[in-house]
CSV table of C-alpha atoms in Angstrom, one decimal:
chain,number,residue,atom,x,y,z
A,297,MET,CA,26.0,-8.1,6.9
A,298,ASN,CA,28.0,-10.7,4.9
A,299,ILE,CA,27.1,-11.1,1.2
A,300,PRO,CA,27.8,-14.7,0.2
A,301,GLN,CA,30.0,-15.5,-2.8
A,302,ASP,CA,28.3,-16.2,-6.2
A,303,THR,CA,25.2,-14.1,-5.4
A,304,CYS,CA,23.4,-11.0,-6.7
A,305,PHE,CA,22.1,-8.4,-4.2
A,306,CYS,CA,19.9,-5.3,-4.1
A,307,CYS,CA,19.9,-2.8,-1.2
A,308,LEU,CA,17.2,-0.3,-0.8
A,309,ALA,CA,18.3,2.6,1.5
A,310,LEU,CA,15.5,4.6,3.1
A,311,ASN,CA,15.7,7.8,5.1
A,312,GLY,CA,12.9,8.0,7.6
A,313,PRO,CA,11.9,4.6,9.0
A,314,ARG,CA,13.7,3.6,12.2
A,315,LEU,CA,13.9,0.2,13.9
A,316,ALA,CA,12.7,-0.1,17.5
A,317,VAL,CA,15.4,-2.8,18.0
A,318,LYS,CA,18.5,-1.6,16.3
A,319,GLN,CA,20.2,-4.7,14.9
A,320,GLU,CA,20.2,-6.8,11.8
A,321,HIS,CA,16.9,-8.7,11.3
A,322,ILE,CA,16.6,-11.7,8.9
A,323,VAL,CA,13.0,-11.3,7.8
A,324,LEU,CA,13.0,-14.2,5.3
A,325,PRO,CA,15.8,-16.3,3.8
A,326,GLY,CA,17.8,-13.8,1.7
A,327,LEU,CA,16.0,-10.7,3.0
A,328,ILE,CA,17.7,-8.7,5.7
A,329,VAL,CA,16.6,-5.4,7.4
A,330,SER,CA,19.1,-3.3,9.3
A,331,ASN,CA,19.7,0.2,10.6
A,332,THR,CA,23.3,0.1,9.3
A,333,GLN,CA,25.0,-1.0,6.1
A,334,ASP,CA,28.6,-2.2,6.1
A,335,ALA,CA,28.6,-4.9,3.4
A,336,PHE,CA,29.9,-2.5,0.7
A,337,GLU,CA,31.0,1.0,-0.1
A,338,LEU,CA,29.9,3.1,-3.1
A,339,GLU,CA,32.7,3.2,-5.6
A,340,PRO,CA,34.3,6.6,-6.4
A,341,HIS,CA,32.7,6.8,-9.9
A,342,TRP,CA,29.2,6.2,-8.3
A,343,VAL,CA,29.8,8.9,-5.7
A,344,GLU,CA,30.8,11.3,-8.5
A,345,TRP,CA,27.8,10.3,-10.6
A,346,LEU,CA,25.4,10.7,-7.6
A,347,GLY,CA,27.0,13.8,-6.2
A,348,SER,CA,28.4,14.1,-2.6
A,349,ILE,CA,25.0,15.0,-1.1
A,350,GLN,CA,23.2,11.9,-2.4
A,351,ALA,CA,26.1,9.7,-1.6
A,352,GLU,CA,26.2,11.0,1.9
A,353,SER,CA,22.4,10.5,2.1
A,354,PHE,CA,22.9,6.8,1.3
A,355,ARG,CA,25.5,6.4,4.0
A,356,LYS,CA,23.3,8.1,6.6
A,357,SER,CA,20.0,6.4,5.7
A,358,THR,CA,18.0,5.1,8.7
A,359,LEU,CA,16.9,1.7,7.2
A,360,TYR,CA,18.5,-0.7,4.7
A,361,VAL,CA,16.5,-3.5,3.1
A,362,THR,CA,18.8,-6.0,1.4
A,363,ALA,CA,17.8,-8.9,-0.8
A,364,VAL,CA,20.2,-11.6,-1.9
A,365,LEU,CA,19.8,-14.5,-4.4
A,366,SER,CA,22.2,-17.1,-5.8
A,367,SER,CA,23.5,-16.2,-9.2
A,368,ARG,CA,22.3,-19.6,-10.3
A,369,ASN,CA,18.7,-19.0,-9.2
A,370,ASP,CA,16.2,-19.4,-12.1
A,371,ALA,CA,13.8,-16.7,-10.7
A,372,GLN,CA,11.0,-18.0,-12.8
A,373,GLY,CA,12.6,-16.7,-16.0
A,374,LEU,CA,12.9,-13.1,-14.9
A,375,PRO,CA,16.3,-11.3,-14.7
A,376,LEU,CA,17.7,-11.7,-11.2
A,377,HIS,CA,18.1,-7.9,-10.7
A,378,GLN,CA,14.4,-7.5,-11.5
A,379,VAL,CA,13.4,-10.1,-8.9
A,380,LEU,CA,15.6,-8.4,-6.3
A,381,ASP,CA,14.3,-4.9,-7.2
A,382,ASN,CA,10.7,-6.1,-6.9
A,383,ARG,CA,11.4,-7.8,-3.6
A,384,VAL,CA,12.9,-4.8,-1.8
A,385,ARG,CA,10.3,-2.4,-3.2
A,386,LEU,CA,7.4,-4.6,-2.2
A,387,PHE,CA,8.9,-5.0,1.3
A,388,HIS,CA,9.1,-1.3,1.7
A,389,HIS,CA,5.5,-1.0,0.7
A,390,THR,CA,4.5,-3.5,3.3
A,391,LEU,CA,6.1,-1.4,6.0
A,392,VAL,CA,4.2,1.7,4.7
A,393,LEU,CA,1.0,-0.4,4.7
A,394,LEU,CA,1.6,-1.1,8.4
A,395,GLY,CA,2.1,2.6,9.0
A,396,CYS,CA,5.9,2.5,9.9
A,397,GLY,CA,7.8,2.7,6.6
A,398,TYR,CA,7.3,6.3,5.5
A,399,ASN,CA,10.4,8.0,4.1
A,400,ASP,CA,11.6,11.1,2.4
A,401,ALA,CA,14.5,9.8,0.4
A,402,VAL,CA,15.3,6.4,-1.3
A,403,LEU,CA,18.2,5.0,-3.2
A,404,MET,CA,18.6,1.5,-4.7
A,405,VAL,CA,22.0,-0.1,-5.1
A,406,GLY,CA,22.5,-3.4,-6.9
A,407,GLY,CA,25.6,-5.6,-7.3
A,408,ASN,CA,27.3,-9.0,-7.4
A,409,ARG,CA,29.7,-10.9,-5.3
A,410,TYR,CA,31.6,-13.3,-7.6
A,411,HIS,CA,33.0,-16.7,-6.9
A,412,GLY,CA,36.3,-16.0,-5.3
A,413,GLY,CA,35.1,-13.0,-3.3
A,414,SER,CA,35.4,-10.0,-5.6
A,415,LEU,CA,32.6,-7.5,-5.3
A,416,HIS,CA,31.0,-5.4,-8.0
A,417,VAL,CA,28.6,-2.6,-6.9
A,418,GLY,CA,26.2,-1.2,-9.4
A,419,PRO,CA,24.0,-0.1,-10.9
A,420,VAL,CA,22.9,2.7,-8.5
A,421,ARG,CA,19.4,4.1,-9.0
A,422,SER,CA,18.4,7.5,-7.7
A,423,GLY,CA,15.2,9.5,-8.3
A,424,LEU,CA,12.9,6.8,-6.9
A,425,THR,CA,9.6,8.0,-5.5
A,426,PRO,CA,9.5,8.0,-1.6
A,427,CYS,CA,6.4,7.3,0.4
A,428,PHE,CA,6.1,10.5,2.5
A,429,ARG,CA,4.6,10.5,5.9
A,430,PRO,CA,1.4,12.6,5.8
A,431,TYR,CA,1.5,15.7,8.0
A,432,TYR,CA,-1.6,14.4,9.9
A,433,ARG,CA,-0.2,11.0,11.1
A,434,ARG,CA,2.2,10.4,14.0
A,435,ALA,CA,5.5,8.7,13.2
A,436,ARG,CA,6.2,5.4,14.8
A,437,LYS,CA,9.2,3.0,14.8
A,438,VAL,CA,9.4,-0.4,13.0
A,439,GLU,CA,8.7,-3.0,15.7
A,440,VAL,CA,9.8,-6.7,15.5
A,441,VAL,CA,6.1,-7.7,15.1
A,442,ASP,CA,5.9,-5.4,12.1
A,443,LEU,CA,8.7,-7.2,10.4
A,444,GLU,CA,7.0,-10.5,11.1
A,445,LYS,CA,3.7,-9.3,9.6
A,446,ALA,CA,5.6,-7.8,6.7
A,447,ALA,CA,7.2,-11.1,5.9
A,448,THR,CA,3.8,-12.8,5.5
A,449,ILE,CA,2.4,-9.9,3.4
A,450,LEU,CA,5.5,-9.8,1.2
A,451,THR,CA,5.1,-13.5,0.4
A,452,ASN,CA,1.5,-13.0,-0.7
A,453,LEU,CA,2.4,-9.8,-2.7
A,454,GLU,CA,5.0,-11.7,-4.6
A,455,LEU,CA,2.5,-14.4,-5.3
A,456,ILE,CA,-0.1,-12.0,-6.7
A,457,TYR,CA,2.4,-10.2,-8.9
A,458,SER,CA,3.9,-13.5,-10.1
A,459,HIS,CA,0.6,-14.0,-12.1
A,460,VAL,CA,1.1,-10.9,-14.2
A,461,PRO,CA,-0.5,-10.6,-16.8
A,462,GLY,CA,-2.9,-13.4,-16.0
A,463,ARG,CA,-6.3,-12.9,-14.5
A,464,LEU,CA,-5.6,-14.6,-11.2
A,465,TYR,CA,-5.4,-12.0,-8.4
A,466,ARG,CA,-5.9,-9.2,-11.0
A,467,ARG,CA,-8.3,-7.2,-8.8
A,468,LEU,CA,-5.9,-7.3,-5.8
A,469,ARG,CA,-3.0,-6.2,-8.0
A,470,LYS,CA,-4.9,-3.3,-9.5
A,471,GLY,CA,-6.2,-2.2,-6.1
A,472,PHE,CA,-2.8,-2.4,-4.5
A,473,ASN,CA,-1.2,-0.5,-7.4
A,474,VAL,CA,-3.7,2.3,-6.7
A,475,TRP,CA,-2.9,2.1,-3.0
A,476,VAL,CA,0.8,2.5,-3.8
A,477,ARG,CA,0.1,5.6,-5.9
A,478,GLY,CA,-1.7,7.1,-2.9
A,479,ALA,CA,1.1,6.3,-0.6
A,480,GLN,CA,3.6,7.9,-2.9
A,481,GLU,CA,1.6,11.1,-3.2
A,482,GLY,CA,3.5,13.7,-1.1
A,483,GLU,CA,2.0,17.0,-2.3
A,484,GLU,CA,-1.6,16.6,-3.4
A,485,TRP,CA,-3.1,15.2,-0.3
A,486,ILE,CA,-6.6,15.3,-1.9
A,487,GLU,CA,-5.3,12.9,-4.6
A,488,ARG,CA,-3.8,10.7,-1.8
A,489,LEU,CA,-7.2,10.4,-0.2
A,490,HIS,CA,-8.9,9.8,-3.5
A,491,SER,CA,-6.5,6.9,-4.3
A,492,PHE,CA,-7.1,5.3,-0.9
A,493,ILE,CA,-10.9,5.3,-1.4
A,494,ARG,CA,-10.5,3.9,-4.9
A,495,ALA,CA,-8.3,1.1,-3.5
A,496,THR,CA,-11.0,0.4,-1.0
A,497,GLU,CA,-13.6,0.2,-3.9
A,498,ALA,CA,-11.4,-2.4,-5.5
A,499,ILE,CA,-12.1,-4.7,-2.6
A,500,LEU,CA,-15.7,-3.7,-1.9
A,501,LYS,CA,-16.5,-4.1,-5.6
A,502,PRO,CA,-19.6,-1.8,-5.8
A,503,THR,CA,-20.0,-2.3,-9.5
A,504,ILE,CA,-20.8,-5.3,-11.6
A,505,ALA,CA,-18.3,-6.0,-14.4
A,506,LYS,CA,-20.6,-7.3,-17.1
A,507,GLU,CA,-21.9,-6.1,-20.5
A,508,ARG,CA,-25.1,-4.2,-20.8
A,509,ARG,CA,-28.0,-6.3,-22.2
A,510,LYS,CA,-29.9,-5.2,-25.3
A,511,GLN,CA,-33.3,-3.7,-24.9
A,512,THR,CA,-36.1,-6.3,-24.9
A,513,ARG,CA,-39.8,-5.3,-25.0
A,514,LYS,CA,-39.0,-1.7,-24.2
A,515,ARG,CA,-37.3,-2.7,-20.9
A,516,LEU,CA,-33.6,-2.7,-20.2
A,517,ARG,CA,-32.5,-5.1,-17.5
A,518,LYS,CA,-30.5,-3.2,-14.8
A,519,PRO,CA,-26.9,-4.4,-15.1
A,520,TRP,CA,-25.4,-2.1,-12.4
A,521,ARG,CA,-25.7,-1.9,-8.6
A,522,GLU,CA,-26.2,1.4,-6.9
A,523,ILE,CA,-22.6,2.3,-6.3
A,524,THR,CA,-22.9,4.4,-3.2
A,525,SER,CA,-25.3,2.2,-1.3
A,526,THR,CA,-23.2,-0.9,-2.1
A,527,PHE,CA,-20.0,0.8,-0.9
A,528,ILE,CA,-21.8,1.7,2.3
A,529,ASP,CA,-23.4,-1.7,2.9
A,530,ARG,CA,-20.2,-3.6,2.2
A,531,GLY,CA,-18.0,-1.1,4.1
A,532,GLN,CA,-20.0,-1.8,7.2
A,533,ALA,CA,-18.8,-5.4,7.1
A,534,LEU,CA,-15.4,-3.9,7.9
A,535,LEU,CA,-16.5,-1.1,10.3
A,536,GLY,CA,-19.5,-2.7,11.9
A,537,LYS,CA,-23.2,-2.1,11.1
A,538,SER,CA,-24.4,1.2,12.7
A,539,LYS,CA,-25.8,4.6,11.7
A,540,LYS,CA,-22.4,6.1,12.6
A,541,SER,CA,-20.5,3.8,10.2
A,542,GLU,CA,-23.1,4.4,7.5
A,543,LYS,CA,-22.7,8.2,7.8
A,544,LEU,CA,-18.9,8.0,7.8
A,545,LEU,CA,-18.8,5.7,4.7
A,546,ARG,CA,-21.3,8.0,2.8
A,547,GLN,CA,-19.1,11.0,3.7
A,548,LEU,CA,-15.9,9.3,2.5
A,549,TYR,CA,-17.6,8.3,-0.8
A,550,ASP,CA,-19.0,11.9,-1.2
A,551,ILE,CA,-15.4,13.2,-0.8
A,552,ARG,CA,-14.2,10.7,-3.3
A,553,SER,CA,-16.9,11.8,-5.8
A,554,SER,CA,-16.1,15.5,-5.3
A,555,VAL,CA,-12.4,14.8,-6.1
A,556,GLU,CA,-13.5,12.6,-9.1
A,557,HIS,CA,-15.7,15.4,-10.5
A,558,ILE,CA,-13.2,18.2,-9.7
A,559,LYS,CA,-15.5,19.9,-7.1
A,560,ASP,CA,-14.6,21.7,-3.9
A,561,ILE,CA,-14.2,18.9,-1.4
A,562,MET,CA,-14.6,20.9,1.8
A,563,PRO,CA,-18.4,21.0,1.8
A,564,ALA,CA,-18.3,17.2,1.9
A,565,VAL,CA,-16.0,17.1,4.9
A,566,ARG,CA,-18.3,17.2,7.9
A,567,LYS,CA,-17.5,18.5,11.4
A,568,ILE,CA,-15.8,16.1,13.8
A,569,PRO,CA,-16.3,16.3,17.5
A,570,GLY,CA,-13.1,17.3,19.2
A,571,ILE,CA,-11.4,18.2,15.9
A,572,SER,CA,-11.1,21.8,14.7
A,573,ALA,CA,-12.6,22.7,11.3
A,574,ASN,CA,-9.2,23.3,9.9
A,575,GLU,CA,-8.0,19.8,10.8
A,576,ALA,CA,-11.1,17.9,9.7
A,577,PHE,CA,-9.7,17.1,6.2
A,578,GLY,CA,-6.6,15.6,7.7
A,579,PHE,CA,-8.6,13.5,10.1
A,580,ARG,CA,-10.8,12.1,7.3
A,581,ALA,CA,-7.7,11.4,5.1
A,582,LEU,CA,-6.1,9.5,8.0
A,583,GLN,CA,-9.3,7.5,8.4
A,584,CYS,CA,-9.3,6.6,4.7
A,585,GLU,CA,-5.6,5.5,5.0
A,586,ILE,CA,-6.1,3.4,8.1
A,587,LEU,CA,-9.3,1.8,6.6
A,588,VAL,CA,-7.7,0.8,3.3
A,589,SER,CA,-4.4,-0.3,4.8
A,590,THR,CA,-6.1,-2.5,7.3
A,591,ILE,CA,-8.2,-4.1,4.6
A,592,TYR,CA,-5.2,-5.0,2.5
A,593,THR,CA,-3.2,-6.1,5.5
A,594,ARG,CA,-5.9,-8.5,6.5
A,595,ILE,CA,-6.3,-9.9,3.0
A,596,LEU,CA,-2.6,-10.3,2.4
A,597,SER,CA,-2.1,-12.0,5.7
A,598,SER,CA,-4.8,-14.6,5.2
A,599,GLU,CA,-4.7,-17.6,2.9
A,600,ASP,CA,-8.5,-17.8,3.0
A,601,LEU,CA,-9.0,-14.2,2.0
A,602,MET,CA,-6.4,-14.4,-0.7
A,603,ASN,CA,-8.4,-17.3,-2.2
A,604,ALA,CA,-11.6,-15.4,-1.8
A,605,PHE,CA,-10.3,-12.4,-3.8
A,606,SER,CA,-8.3,-14.4,-6.4
A,607,THR,CA,-11.0,-14.2,-9.2
A,608,GLU,CA,-13.9,-12.0,-10.1
A,609,VAL,CA,-16.3,-14.9,-9.6
A,610,ARG,CA,-14.9,-15.6,-6.1
A,611,VAL,CA,-15.1,-11.9,-5.1
A,612,GLU,CA,-18.8,-11.8,-6.1
A,613,GLY,CA,-19.4,-15.0,-4.2
A,614,PHE,CA,-17.6,-13.6,-1.1
A,615,TRP,CA,-19.9,-10.6,-0.9
A,616,ARG,CA,-23.0,-12.6,-1.6
A,617,GLN,CA,-22.5,-15.1,1.2
A,618,ALA,CA,-24.1,-14.9,4.6
A,619,GLY,CA,-22.9,-12.1,6.8
A,620,HIS,CA,-21.6,-14.3,9.6
A,621,LYS,CA,-19.5,-16.4,7.2
A,622,ARG,CA,-18.1,-13.3,5.6
A,623,GLN,CA,-17.3,-11.8,9.0
A,624,ALA,CA,-15.5,-14.9,10.1
A,625,LEU,CA,-13.0,-14.4,7.3
A,626,LEU,CA,-12.8,-10.6,7.6
A,627,GLY,CA,-12.3,-10.6,11.4
A,628,GLY,CA,-13.8,-8.2,13.9
A,629,PRO,CA,-14.9,-4.6,13.0
A,630,ILE,CA,-12.1,-2.0,12.6
A,631,ASN,CA,-12.4,0.6,15.4
A,632,LEU,CA,-11.6,3.3,13.0
A,633,GLU,CA,-12.5,6.2,15.3
A,634,ALA,CA,-10.2,5.0,18.1
A,635,GLU,CA,-7.3,4.2,15.8
A,636,SER,CA,-7.6,7.5,14.0
A,637,HIS,CA,-7.6,9.5,17.3
A,638,GLN,CA,-4.6,7.6,18.5
A,639,GLN,CA,-2.6,8.2,15.4
A,640,PHE,CA,-3.8,11.7,14.5
A,641,LEU,CA,-1.2,14.4,14.6
A,642,SER,CA,-2.8,17.8,15.2
A,643,HIS,CA,-1.9,20.1,12.3
A,644,GLU,CA,-3.8,22.9,10.7
A,645,LEU,CA,-4.8,22.6,7.0
A,646,PRO,CA,-2.3,24.2,4.7
A,647,ASP,CA,-3.4,27.4,3.0
A,648,PHE,CA,-3.4,25.9,-0.5
A,649,TYR,CA,-6.5,24.0,0.3
């Protein structure tokens, strides 16, 4: 990769993701993904600061995401390094959203190439939180089609975060932030599952965000929806309307509630045909992850859905409209059972559960 003169750059080195086609891919103008990095070397003082093990880890990373911007770029008033940091981080999250960006080590390197060609490397940031691949999901390589999808998703993610701290896209931002926390959870798999269901709730919006009314004539107007039934009803818009979908969504919400109220979750994890009792939790956790990731992928890939989830009023309007209109925007039902069986990696539940 050639870094142009008079530019700032940021490179995110990931250990774990692998390209199906090993070459340099220009995903968007100024955004390059590659399996190698030869644009710069870590200077000796950075190697000393990081230590030889981390420096070697950077050199042997399996995927490099590099963002470049002109030093004269306005970047909407934000510092250039912040814009570049955000871009490579969000792109990494899009690959995890698509199920192919899991990693166990991450390092971020910034720098500048000045007019005249001289190169400055730094700062180098270590200690960033990886997005670990869960033990119950098969690994897969990053395909060209994933990079194409990720480019569209990244563009919309940058749009919704450009409105911070405004109210536009706030629900999407909050929901996606919860999804990120789930994806970064590498030890407490129960909390990972909990985050994914909460991120799903952000889209299904089972509660009404409005103030309670004062009591009038000894009657209190009911300001809240029944949360579980609303979660199940709206969830079936994504999974298809059936008794099987209803039971699954109820079970997922029961598991979420058990985590929320610090109860033993295992009684809420029902037996699954063809899956051993020791692997049932992992299978349900995988279903939660596929469900929520598919939801956000569809929204962040569609201009119409982005608009529908841009404000609280529009979200309410989306869920109140006729089913066929809503389905036309959401797309066909997610075949969650088939996808989960295809991606499930048989692994017994760890003893600490």
